Short mmCIF file of C-alpha atoms in Angstrom, two decimals:
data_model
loop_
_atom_site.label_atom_id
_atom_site.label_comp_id
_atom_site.label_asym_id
_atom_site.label_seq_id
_atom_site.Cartn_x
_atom_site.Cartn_y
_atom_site.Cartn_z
CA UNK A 1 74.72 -54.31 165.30
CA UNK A 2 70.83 -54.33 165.31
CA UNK A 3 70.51 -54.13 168.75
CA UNK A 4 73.35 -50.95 168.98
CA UNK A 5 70.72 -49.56 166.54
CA UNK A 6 67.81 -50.12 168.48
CA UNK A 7 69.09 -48.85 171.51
CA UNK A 8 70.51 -45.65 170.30
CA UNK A 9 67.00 -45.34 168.95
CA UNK A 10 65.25 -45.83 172.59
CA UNK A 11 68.01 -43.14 173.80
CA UNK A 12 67.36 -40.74 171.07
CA UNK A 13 63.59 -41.18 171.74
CA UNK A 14 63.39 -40.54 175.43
CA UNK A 15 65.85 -38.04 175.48
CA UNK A 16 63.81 -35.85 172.89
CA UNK A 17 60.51 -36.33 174.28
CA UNK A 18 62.36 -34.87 178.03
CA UNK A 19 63.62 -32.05 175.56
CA UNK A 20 60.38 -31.51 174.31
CA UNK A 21 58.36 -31.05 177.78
CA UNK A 22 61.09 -29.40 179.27
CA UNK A 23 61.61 -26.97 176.60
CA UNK A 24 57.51 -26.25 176.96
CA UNK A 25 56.97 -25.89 180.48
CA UNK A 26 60.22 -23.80 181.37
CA UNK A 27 60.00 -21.84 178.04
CA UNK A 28 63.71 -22.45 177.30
CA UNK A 29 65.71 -21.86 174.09
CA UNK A 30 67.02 -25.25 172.40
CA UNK A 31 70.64 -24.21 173.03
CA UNK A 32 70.02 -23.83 177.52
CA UNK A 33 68.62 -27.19 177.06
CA UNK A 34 71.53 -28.70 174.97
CA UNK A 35 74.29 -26.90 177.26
CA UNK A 36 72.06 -28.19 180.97
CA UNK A 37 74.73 -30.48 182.96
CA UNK A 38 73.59 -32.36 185.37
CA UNK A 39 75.77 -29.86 188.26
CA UNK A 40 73.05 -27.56 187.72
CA UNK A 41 69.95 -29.59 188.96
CA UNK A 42 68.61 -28.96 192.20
CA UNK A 43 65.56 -29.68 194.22
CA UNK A 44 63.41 -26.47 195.82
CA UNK A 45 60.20 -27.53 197.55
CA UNK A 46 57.79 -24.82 197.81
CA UNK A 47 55.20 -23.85 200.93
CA UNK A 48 51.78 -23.31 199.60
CA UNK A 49 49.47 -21.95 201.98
CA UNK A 50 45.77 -21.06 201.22
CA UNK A 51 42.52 -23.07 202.38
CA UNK A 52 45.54 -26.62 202.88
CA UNK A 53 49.10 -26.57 203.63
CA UNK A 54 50.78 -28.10 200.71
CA UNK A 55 54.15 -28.94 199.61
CA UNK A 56 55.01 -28.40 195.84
CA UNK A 57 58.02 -29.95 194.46
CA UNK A 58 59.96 -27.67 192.15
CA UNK A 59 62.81 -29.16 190.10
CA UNK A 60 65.00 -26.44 189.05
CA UNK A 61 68.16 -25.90 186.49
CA UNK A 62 70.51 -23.14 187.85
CA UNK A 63 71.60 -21.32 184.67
CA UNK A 64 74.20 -18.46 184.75
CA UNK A 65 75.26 -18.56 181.13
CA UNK A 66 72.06 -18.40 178.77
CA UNK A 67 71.49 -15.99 176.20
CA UNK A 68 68.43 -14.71 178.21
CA UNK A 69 70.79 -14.03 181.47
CA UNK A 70 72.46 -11.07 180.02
CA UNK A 71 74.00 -9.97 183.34
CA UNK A 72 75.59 -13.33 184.81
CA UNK A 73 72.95 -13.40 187.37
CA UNK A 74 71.67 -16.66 188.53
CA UNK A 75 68.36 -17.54 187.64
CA UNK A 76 65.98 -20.67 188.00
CA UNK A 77 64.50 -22.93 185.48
CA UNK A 78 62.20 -24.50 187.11
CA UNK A 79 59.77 -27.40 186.40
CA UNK A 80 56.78 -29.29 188.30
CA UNK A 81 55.03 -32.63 188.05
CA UNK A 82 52.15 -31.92 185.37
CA UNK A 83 48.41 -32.53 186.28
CA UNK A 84 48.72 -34.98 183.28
CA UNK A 85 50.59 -37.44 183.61
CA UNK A 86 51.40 -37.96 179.82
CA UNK A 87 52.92 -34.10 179.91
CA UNK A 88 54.78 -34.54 183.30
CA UNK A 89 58.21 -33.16 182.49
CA UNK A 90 59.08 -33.91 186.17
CA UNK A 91 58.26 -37.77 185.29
CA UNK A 92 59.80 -38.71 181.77
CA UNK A 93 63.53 -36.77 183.10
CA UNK A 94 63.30 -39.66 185.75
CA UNK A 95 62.71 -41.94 183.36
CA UNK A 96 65.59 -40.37 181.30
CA UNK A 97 67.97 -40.56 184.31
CA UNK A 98 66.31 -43.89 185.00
CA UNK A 99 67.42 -45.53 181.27
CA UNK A 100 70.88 -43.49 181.10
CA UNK A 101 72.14 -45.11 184.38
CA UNK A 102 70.54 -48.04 184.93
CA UNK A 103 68.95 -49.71 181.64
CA UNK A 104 71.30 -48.49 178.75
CA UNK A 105 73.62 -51.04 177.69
CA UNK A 106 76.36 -48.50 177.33
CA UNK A 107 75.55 -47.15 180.93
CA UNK A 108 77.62 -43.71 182.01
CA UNK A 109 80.50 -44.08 183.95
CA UNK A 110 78.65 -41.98 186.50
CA UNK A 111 76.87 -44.46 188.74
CA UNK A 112 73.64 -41.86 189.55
CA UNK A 113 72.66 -41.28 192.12
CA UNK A 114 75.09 -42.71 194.33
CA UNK A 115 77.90 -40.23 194.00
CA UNK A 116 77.01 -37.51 195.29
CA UNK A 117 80.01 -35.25 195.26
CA UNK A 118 79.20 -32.48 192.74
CA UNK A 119 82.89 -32.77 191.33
CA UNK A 120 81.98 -36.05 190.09
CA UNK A 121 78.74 -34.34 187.83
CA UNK A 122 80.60 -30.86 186.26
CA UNK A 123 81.33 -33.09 183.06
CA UNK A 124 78.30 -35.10 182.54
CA UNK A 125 75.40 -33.35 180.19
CA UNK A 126 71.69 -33.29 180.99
CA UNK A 127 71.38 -34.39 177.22
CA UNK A 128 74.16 -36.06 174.89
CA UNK A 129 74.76 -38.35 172.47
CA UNK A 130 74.61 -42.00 172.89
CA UNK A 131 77.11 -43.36 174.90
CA UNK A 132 78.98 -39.68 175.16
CA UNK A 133 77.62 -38.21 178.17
CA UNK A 134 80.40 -35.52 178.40
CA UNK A 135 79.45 -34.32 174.95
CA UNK A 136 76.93 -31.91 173.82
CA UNK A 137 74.36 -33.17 171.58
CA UNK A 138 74.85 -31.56 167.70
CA UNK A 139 72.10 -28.84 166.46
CA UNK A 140 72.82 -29.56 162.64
CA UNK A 141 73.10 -33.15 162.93
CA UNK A 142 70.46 -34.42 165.86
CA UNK A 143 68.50 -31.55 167.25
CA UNK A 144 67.44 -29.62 164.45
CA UNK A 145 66.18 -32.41 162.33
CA UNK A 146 64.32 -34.07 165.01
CA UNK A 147 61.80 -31.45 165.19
CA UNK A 148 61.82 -31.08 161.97
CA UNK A 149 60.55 -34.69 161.69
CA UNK A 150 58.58 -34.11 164.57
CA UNK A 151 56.28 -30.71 163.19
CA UNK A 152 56.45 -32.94 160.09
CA UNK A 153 54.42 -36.14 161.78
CA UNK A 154 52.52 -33.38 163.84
CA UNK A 155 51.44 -31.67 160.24
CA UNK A 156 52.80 -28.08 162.21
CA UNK A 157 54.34 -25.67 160.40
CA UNK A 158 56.44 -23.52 162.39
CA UNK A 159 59.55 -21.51 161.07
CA UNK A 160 60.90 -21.91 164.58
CA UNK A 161 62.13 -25.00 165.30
CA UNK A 162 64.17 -25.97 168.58
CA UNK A 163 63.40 -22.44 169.25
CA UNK A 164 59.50 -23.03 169.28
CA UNK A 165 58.47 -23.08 173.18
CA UNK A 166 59.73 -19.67 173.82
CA UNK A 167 56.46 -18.42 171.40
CA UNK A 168 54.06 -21.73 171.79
CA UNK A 169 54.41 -22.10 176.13
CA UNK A 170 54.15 -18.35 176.31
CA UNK A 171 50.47 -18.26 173.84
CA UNK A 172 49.60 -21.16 176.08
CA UNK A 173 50.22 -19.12 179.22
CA UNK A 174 48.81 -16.16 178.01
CA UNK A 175 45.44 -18.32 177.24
CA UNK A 176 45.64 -19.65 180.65
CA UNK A 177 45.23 -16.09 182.35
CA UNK A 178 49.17 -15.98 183.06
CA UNK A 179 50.03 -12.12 183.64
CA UNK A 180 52.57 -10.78 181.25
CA UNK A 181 54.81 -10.04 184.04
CA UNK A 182 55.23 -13.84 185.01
CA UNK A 183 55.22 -15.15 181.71
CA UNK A 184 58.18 -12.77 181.10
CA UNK A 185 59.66 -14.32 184.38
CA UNK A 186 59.59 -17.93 183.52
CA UNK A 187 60.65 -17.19 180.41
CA UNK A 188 63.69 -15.35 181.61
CA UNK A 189 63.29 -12.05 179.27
CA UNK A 190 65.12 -9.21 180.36
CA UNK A 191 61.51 -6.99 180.91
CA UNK A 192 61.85 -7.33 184.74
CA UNK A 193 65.57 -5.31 184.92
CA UNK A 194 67.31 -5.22 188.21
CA UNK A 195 64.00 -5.72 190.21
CA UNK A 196 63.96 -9.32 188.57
CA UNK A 197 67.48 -10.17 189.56
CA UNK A 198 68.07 -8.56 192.65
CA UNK A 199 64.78 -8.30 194.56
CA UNK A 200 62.20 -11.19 193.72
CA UNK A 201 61.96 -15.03 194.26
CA UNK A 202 63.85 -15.99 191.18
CA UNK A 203 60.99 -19.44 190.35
CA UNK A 204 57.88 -17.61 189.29
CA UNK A 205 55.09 -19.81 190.86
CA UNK A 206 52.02 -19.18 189.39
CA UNK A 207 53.58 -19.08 185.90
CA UNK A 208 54.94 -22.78 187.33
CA UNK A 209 51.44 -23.80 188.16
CA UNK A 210 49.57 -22.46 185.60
CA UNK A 211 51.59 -24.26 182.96
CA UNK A 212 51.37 -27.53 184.85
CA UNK A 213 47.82 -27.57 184.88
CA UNK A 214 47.00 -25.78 188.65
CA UNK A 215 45.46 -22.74 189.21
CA UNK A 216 47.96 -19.49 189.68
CA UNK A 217 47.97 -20.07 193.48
CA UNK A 218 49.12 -23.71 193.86
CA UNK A 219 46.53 -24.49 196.32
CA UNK A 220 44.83 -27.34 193.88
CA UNK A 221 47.79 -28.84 193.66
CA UNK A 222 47.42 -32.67 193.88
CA UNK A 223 48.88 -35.65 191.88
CA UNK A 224 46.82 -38.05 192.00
CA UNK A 225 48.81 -40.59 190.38
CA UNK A 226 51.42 -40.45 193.49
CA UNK A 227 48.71 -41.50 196.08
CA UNK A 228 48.89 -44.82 194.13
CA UNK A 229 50.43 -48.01 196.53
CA UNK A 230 52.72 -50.26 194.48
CA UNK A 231 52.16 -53.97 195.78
CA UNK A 232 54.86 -55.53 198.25
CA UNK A 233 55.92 -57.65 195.94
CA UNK A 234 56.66 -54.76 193.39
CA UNK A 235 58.42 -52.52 195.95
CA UNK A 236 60.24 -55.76 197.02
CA UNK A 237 61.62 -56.33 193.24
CA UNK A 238 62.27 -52.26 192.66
CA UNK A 239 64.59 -52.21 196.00
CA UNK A 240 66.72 -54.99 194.53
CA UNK A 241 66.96 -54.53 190.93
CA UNK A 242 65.72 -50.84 190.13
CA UNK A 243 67.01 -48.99 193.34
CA UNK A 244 69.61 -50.95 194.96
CA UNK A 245 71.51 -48.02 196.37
CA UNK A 246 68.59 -46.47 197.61
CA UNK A 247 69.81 -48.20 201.19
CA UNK A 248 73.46 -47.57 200.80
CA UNK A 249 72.20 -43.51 200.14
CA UNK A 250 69.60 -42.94 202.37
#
């Protein structure tokens, strides 16, 4: 029907613009984005301490299977709310969980986030087709051709494709001052050997920061957006109709 159209369209949407940011400010391949299941995420607030004490919130993606983790190792991908809010990676993934669980009319069995056993998650895929969300999404069929008709709006021409952060985030980095040595980190290349894996913090920070629109150190972080009181009557109507297992979970 038109309106099984429309909404597949609204799915396919959000779920490349998430893709999109992700893919830019964790450097990731297209394939560790279109293989992420939902077991993997996990939370990993970060201490910064210079002239304030401040709390950074670092979403993270354990991966122990991507091309770049040659050794089996497990290593972060991890992600932070963006100075801007129109690049927040951190912000459109809620709003991907947000329409996958609670506004798509072909909702996931899973009822997020109120089970909270991880056995009930190993199946279910960061990313998937509509109304699948046990499948991996296709790279000849959906992935591929949506950049391509993304560079093509853009008027970019790029012989990478789904492949295009690892070269465009790491330029951008490099502009920003980013040492080689954490741009290689975030990125998950292989130039850091056994030190990488066995012996440092496996979430680069400053790359983190940098990339998200803070200084190296962290210390300026501040979302402004976040200080930002919704009205009673707003938290009121999100309690009962947005969150109403926030209660029953917390």
């Amino acid at each position: 029907s038109e309106q099984d159209v429309e909404d597949a369209e609204i799915h396919d949407a959000l779920q490349f613009r998430v893709m999109f940011l992700l893919g830019h400010s964790t450097l990731s391949r297209g394939d560790t984005l279109r293989k992420l299941r939902l077991k993997a995420l996990c939370f990993s607030p970060q201490k910064v301490a210079r002239t304030r004490d401040t709390t950074v919130p670092i979403v993270t993606f354990v991966d122990k299977q991507g091309k770049t983790n040659k050794d089996g190792h497990t290593e972060d991908i991890p992600f932070t709310f963006h100075e801007d809010w129109r690049l927040c990676p951190v912000s459109e993934f809620a709003l991907w969980l947000h329409w996958q669980h609670d506004l798509s009319p072909l909702r996931s069995p899973l009822e997020f986030p109120k089970e909270r056993l991880q056995r009930e998650w190993y199946r279910h895929r960061v990313f998937h087709p509509f109304g699948e969300p046990t499948e991996e999404i296709d790279y000849q069929n959906w992935h591929l051709p949506r950049y391509q008709e993304f560079l093509k709006a853009a008027g970019i021409s790029s012989v990478s494709k789904t492949h295009m952060h690892r070269g465009s985030a790491a330029r951008h980095l490099d502009a920003l001052g980013a040492p080689q040595r954490a741009i290689a980190r975030l990125g998950r290349w292989a130039d850091g050997g056994h030190i990488k894996t066995a012996y440092l913090h496996n979430i680069p920070l400053a790359s983190v920061f940098l990339i998200s629109g803070f200084s190296q150190t962290g210390e300026d972080f501040y979302i402004a957006r976040n200080e930002v009181m919704p009205s009673r009557e707003l938290q009121e109507y999100a309690r009962e109709y947005i969150f109403p297992w926030a209660d029953e979970c917390y």
